[in-house]
Coordinates of C-alpha atoms in Angstrom, one line a residue:
X26 CA 0.0 0.0 0.0
X27 CA 1.5 3.3 -1.2
X28 CA 1.3 6.4 0.9
X29 CA 0.4 8.4 -2.2
X30 CA -2.6 6.1 -2.7
X31 CA -3.8 7.1 0.8
X32 CA -3.3 10.8 0.0
X33 CA -5.3 10.5 -3.2
X34 CA -8.1 8.6 -1.4
X35 CA -8.4 11.3 1.2
X36 CA -8.4 14.0 -1.4
X37 CA -11.3 12.3 -3.2
X38 CA -13.1 12.0 0.1
X39 CA -12.7 15.7 0.7
X40 CA -13.6 17.0 -2.8
X41 CA -16.1 14.2 -3.8
X42 CA -14.7 14.7 -7.3
X43 CA -11.9 12.9 -9.1
X44 CA -10.9 15.8 -11.2
X45 CA -10.7 18.3 -8.3
X46 CA -8.9 15.7 -6.2
X47 CA -6.3 15.2 -9.0
X48 CA -5.7 19.0 -9.2
X49 CA -5.4 19.1 -5.4
X50 CA -2.7 16.4 -5.5
X51 CA -1.0 17.9 -8.5
X52 CA -1.4 14.7 -10.6
X53 CA -3.4 13.8 -13.7
X54 CA -6.9 12.4 -13.3
X55 CA -6.0 9.1 -15.0
X56 CA -3.0 8.7 -12.7
X57 CA -5.2 9.3 -9.6
X58 CA -8.0 7.0 -10.9
X59 CA -5.4 4.2 -11.4
X60 CA -4.1 4.7 -7.9
X61 CA -7.6 4.5 -6.4
X62 CA -8.2 1.3 -8.5
X63 CA -5.0 -0.2 -7.2
X64 CA -5.9 0.7 -3.6
X65 CA -9.4 -0.9 -4.1
X66 CA -7.8 -4.1 -5.6
X67 CA -5.4 -4.3 -2.6
X68 CA -8.2 -3.9 -0.1
X69 CA -10.6 -6.1 -1.9
X70 CA -13.6 -3.8 -2.1
X71 CA -15.0 -0.5 -3.6
X72 CA -14.2 2.7 -1.9
X73 CA -16.2 5.0 -4.1
X74 CA -19.2 4.9 -6.4
X75 CA -19.1 7.2 -9.3
X76 CA -22.5 8.3 -10.7
X77 CA -22.1 10.8 -13.5
X78 CA -20.6 13.9 -11.9
X79 CA -21.2 12.7 -8.3
X80 CA -18.8 10.6 -6.3
X81 CA -20.1 8.8 -3.2
X82 CA -18.0 7.1 -0.5
X83 CA -19.0 3.5 0.1
X84 CA -19.5 2.1 3.5
X85 CA -16.1 0.5 3.3
X86 CA -14.6 3.9 2.3
X87 CA -16.2 5.5 5.4
X88 CA -14.9 2.7 7.6
X89 CA -11.3 3.1 6.4
X90 CA -11.2 6.9 6.1
X91 CA -10.4 7.6 9.8
X92 CA -7.6 4.9 9.7
X93 CA -6.1 6.4 6.5
X94 CA -6.4 9.9 7.9
X95 CA -4.5 8.7 11.0
X96 CA -1.7 7.2 8.8
X97 CA -1.3 10.4 6.9
X98 CA -1.3 12.6 10.1
X99 CA 1.3 10.4 11.7
X100 CA 3.5 10.6 8.6
X101 CA 3.1 14.4 8.5
X102 CA 4.0 14.5 12.2
X103 CA 7.1 12.4 11.6
X104 CA 8.2 14.8 8.8
X105 CA 7.5 17.8 11.0
X106 CA 9.5 16.5 13.9
X107 CA 12.4 15.5 11.7
X108 CA 12.3 19.0 10.0
X109 CA 12.5 20.7 13.4
X110 CA 15.3 18.4 14.5
X111 CA 17.3 18.9 11.4
X112 CA 16.7 22.7 11.4
X113 CA 17.7 22.8 15.1
X114 CA 14.2 24.1 16.1
X115 CA 13.6 21.3 18.6
X116 CA 16.8 19.4 19.0
X117 CA 18.2 17.8 22.2
X118 CA 21.8 17.7 23.3
X119 CA 23.4 15.9 26.2
X120 CA 26.8 17.2 27.3
X121 CA 28.9 15.5 30.0
X122 CA 30.8 17.8 32.4
X123 CA 33.4 16.5 34.7
X124 CA 32.2 17.4 38.2
X125 CA 35.5 19.2 39.2
X126 CA 35.2 21.6 36.3
X127 CA 33.7 24.9 37.4
X128 CA 31.3 26.9 35.3
X129 CA 33.3 30.1 35.1
X130 CA 35.0 29.4 31.8
X131 CA 31.9 28.0 30.2
X132 CA 29.3 30.6 31.0
X133 CA 30.3 32.8 28.0
X134 CA 30.3 29.9 25.6
X135 CA 26.8 28.7 26.7
X136 CA 25.4 32.2 26.6
X137 CA 26.6 32.7 23.0
X138 CA 25.4 29.3 22.0
X139 CA 22.0 29.9 23.5
X140 CA 21.6 33.2 21.7
X141 CA 22.4 31.7 18.4
X142 CA 20.6 28.4 18.8
X143 CA 17.5 28.8 21.0
X144 CA 15.9 25.7 19.5
X145 CA 18.6 23.4 21.0
X146 CA 17.7 22.1 24.4
X147 CA 21.0 21.4 26.2
X148 CA 21.3 19.1 29.2
X149 CA 24.4 19.1 31.3
X150 CA 25.3 15.8 33.0
X151 CA 27.8 15.9 35.8
X152 CA 30.1 13.0 36.6
X153 CA 33.6 11.7 37.2
X154 CA 35.8 10.9 34.1
X155 CA 35.2 7.1 34.3
X156 CA 31.4 7.5 34.3
X157 CA 31.4 10.1 31.6
X158 CA 33.6 7.9 29.4
X159 CA 31.2 5.0 29.9
X160 CA 28.1 7.1 29.1
X161 CA 29.8 8.6 26.1
X162 CA 30.7 5.2 24.7
X163 CA 27.2 3.9 25.3
X164 CA 25.7 6.8 23.4
X165 CA 24.0 8.3 26.5
X166 CA 26.1 11.4 26.1
X167 CA 26.7 13.3 22.8
X168 CA 30.0 14.9 23.9
X169 CA 31.9 15.4 27.2
X170 CA 34.2 18.1 28.6
X171 CA 36.7 16.7 31.0
X172 CA 40.3 16.3 32.0
X173 CA 42.6 13.3 32.8
X174 CA 45.8 12.9 34.6
X175 CA 46.5 10.0 32.1
X176 CA 46.0 9.7 28.3
X177 CA 42.4 9.3 27.1
X178 CA 41.6 5.9 25.5
X179 CA 42.2 5.7 21.7
X180 CA 38.4 5.2 21.1
X181 CA 38.0 8.9 21.8
X182 CA 38.7 12.0 19.7
X183 CA 40.2 14.7 22.1
X184 CA 40.4 18.4 21.5
X185 CA 42.3 20.5 24.1
X186 CA 40.4 23.7 25.1
X187 CA 42.4 25.4 27.8
X188 CA 44.8 24.8 30.6
X189 CA 44.2 25.8 34.2
X190 CA 46.6 25.7 37.2
X191 CA 46.0 24.0 40.4
X192 CA 45.6 26.3 43.4
X193 CA 45.9 25.8 47.1
X194 CA 42.9 27.0 49.1
X195 CA 43.1 28.0 52.7
X196 CA 41.1 30.1 55.2
X197 CA 41.5 33.9 55.7
X198 CA 44.5 34.7 58.0
X199 CA 46.3 31.4 57.3
X200 CA 50.1 31.5 57.2
X201 CA 50.0 30.6 53.5
X202 CA 48.6 34.0 52.6
X203 CA 52.2 35.4 52.8
X204 CA 53.0 33.6 49.5
X205 CA 52.1 34.9 46.0
X206 CA 52.7 31.4 44.8
X207 CA 52.9 28.5 47.2
X208 CA 55.8 26.0 47.0
X209 CA 54.7 22.4 47.6
X210 CA 57.3 22.2 50.4
X211 CA 55.3 24.9 52.3
X212 CA 52.3 22.7 53.0
X213 CA 54.3 20.1 54.9
X214 CA 52.5 19.1 58.1
X215 CA 49.2 20.8 57.1
X216 CA 45.8 19.2 57.6
X217 CA 44.4 18.4 54.2
X218 CA 40.7 18.1 53.2
X219 CA 40.3 15.7 50.3
X220 CA 38.1 16.3 47.3
X221 CA 37.2 12.7 46.5
X222 CA 36.4 13.3 42.8
X223 CA 39.7 15.0 42.0
X224 CA 41.2 13.2 39.1
X225 CA 44.6 14.5 40.0
X226 CA 44.6 13.1 43.5
X227 CA 47.1 10.3 42.8
X228 CA 49.3 12.7 40.8
X229 CA 49.3 15.3 43.6
X230 CA 49.9 12.6 46.3
X231 CA 52.9 11.3 44.3
X232 CA 54.2 14.9 43.8
X233 CA 54.1 15.5 47.6
X234 CA 55.9 12.3 48.3
X235 CA 58.6 13.2 45.8
X236 CA 59.1 16.5 47.5
X237 CA 59.2 14.9 50.9
X238 CA 56.0 16.6 51.9
X239 CA 53.6 15.0 54.3
X240 CA 50.0 16.2 55.0
X241 CA 47.4 14.9 57.4
X242 CA 44.2 13.9 55.5
X243 CA 41.3 14.8 57.7
X244 CA 37.8 15.1 56.1
X245 CA 36.9 13.9 52.6
X246 CA 33.8 14.5 50.5
X247 CA 32.5 14.2 46.9
X248 CA 30.9 17.6 47.3
X249 CA 33.2 20.4 46.2
X250 CA 31.2 23.0 48.0
X251 CA 31.4 21.1 51.3
X252 CA 35.2 20.9 51.1
X253 CA 35.5 24.5 50.3
X254 CA 33.2 25.6 53.1
X255 CA 35.2 23.4 55.6
X256 CA 38.4 25.0 54.4
X257 CA 36.9 28.5 54.7
X258 CA 35.9 27.4 58.2
X259 CA 39.5 26.8 59.2
X260 CA 39.5 23.0 59.2
X261 CA 42.4 22.6 56.7
X262 CA 43.6 23.3 53.2
X263 CA 43.0 21.7 49.8
X264 CA 44.0 21.8 46.1
X265 CA 41.4 23.2 43.7
X266 CA 41.4 23.9 40.0
X267 CA 42.0 27.5 39.1
X268 CA 38.6 28.3 37.6
X269 CA 36.5 26.7 40.3
X270 CA 33.6 28.6 41.7
X271 CA 34.9 29.7 45.1
X272 CA 32.8 30.1 48.2
X273 CA 33.1 33.4 50.2
X274 CA 35.8 33.4 52.8
X275 CA 38.2 31.2 50.9
X276 CA 41.7 32.4 49.8
X277 CA 43.7 30.8 47.0
X278 CA 47.2 30.9 45.6
X279 CA 48.7 29.1 42.7
X280 CA 50.9 26.0 43.4
X281 CA 54.6 26.5 42.6
X282 CA 57.9 24.7 42.7
X283 CA 56.6 22.8 40.7
X284 CA 53.6 24.4 39.0
X285 CA 50.7 21.9 38.5
X286 CA 48.3 22.3 35.6
X287 CA 45.6 20.3 33.8
X288 CA 44.2 20.4 30.3
X289 CA 40.4 20.6 29.9
X290 CA 39.3 18.9 26.7
X291 CA 36.3 18.3 24.5
X292 CA 35.9 14.5 24.1
X293 CA 33.8 12.7 21.5
X294 CA 33.7 9.1 20.2
X295 CA 36.0 8.6 17.3
X296 CA 34.1 7.8 14.0
X297 CA 30.7 8.5 15.4
X298 CA 28.5 10.6 13.1
X299 CA 27.2 13.8 14.7
X300 CA 23.6 15.0 14.5
X301 CA 23.1 18.6 13.3
X302 CA 22.8 19.7 17.0
X303 CA 25.9 17.9 18.1
X304 CA 27.8 19.1 15.1
X305 CA 26.8 22.7 15.8
X306 CA 27.8 22.5 19.4
X307 CA 31.1 20.9 18.7
X308 CA 31.9 23.6 16.2
X309 CA 30.9 26.3 18.7
X310 CA 33.2 24.8 21.4
X311 CA 36.1 24.5 19.0
X312 CA 35.8 28.0 17.6
X313 CA 35.3 29.7 21.0
X314 CA 38.1 32.0 22.0
X315 CA 39.3 30.1 25.0
X316 CA 42.7 31.8 25.0
X317 CA 41.4 35.3 24.5
X318 CA 38.3 35.2 26.7
X319 CA 38.8 37.8 29.5
X320 CA 38.7 36.2 32.9
X321 CA 40.1 37.7 36.1
X322 CA 42.4 35.3 37.9
X323 CA 40.2 34.3 40.9
X324 CA 39.5 38.0 41.6
X325 CA 43.2 38.5 42.2
X326 CA 43.3 35.4 44.3
X327 CA 40.4 36.6 46.4
X328 CA 42.5 38.9 48.5

């Protein structure tokens, strides 16, 4: 059964005239008549009775008309939804964001993207690198923005976006405030509050060991805001990425001797074809001026 046959049938039902129905469907009357005949042959019964200039719908035609109308409406709905999706008028996008990445560097990008593509509904999914990688590979995420202390798996395409330094956070009035940049050796003996989701934890621990630095791990939490508030309350110090959203009362200085940095990257699955929405977002991320975007360094380290 051809969808055009259904369209011709519904046109005849509406106009009650084969000639006007053919004009409405932009086909010749003989072509429309043959299509109706083929439809009747396939169904096994008459759909219309033609009496001179009058066309009557048979009982079988009246019975099938709502079903055929539903088929046509569903198809038109499919075409409309596809058109909106392809034209980015009603498209959905899932972006994975590593939980330790603060929003400060991405607000400008997302604002610009929203202004230019209001039809794209963007959902941010937070997680640790292992979980984001799993969701990305399973197709549950379209793209991910994350960092890794090790190399990313070969199954991913990775585009570096920007580098950020690691900072040491401490409460107001702490002795570390005397430094413009804090040597690793200066934190020996300090109470450390651990950010459980920090992907550089092992790297930072090894770095302290290599420098002969020992800290006392006290509280730990998956919640970045909890750790920061505990630090601001005077319970210890912690490492945080440079562009983290910092709670009031926290002071930060860059880590020095040696400096520690991480590279934040756009990650996609190698070889996977992008939808128009994903392709548009990936293009926007890659072309965004990460290196030239003005951003005050932690409000002059929150002095």
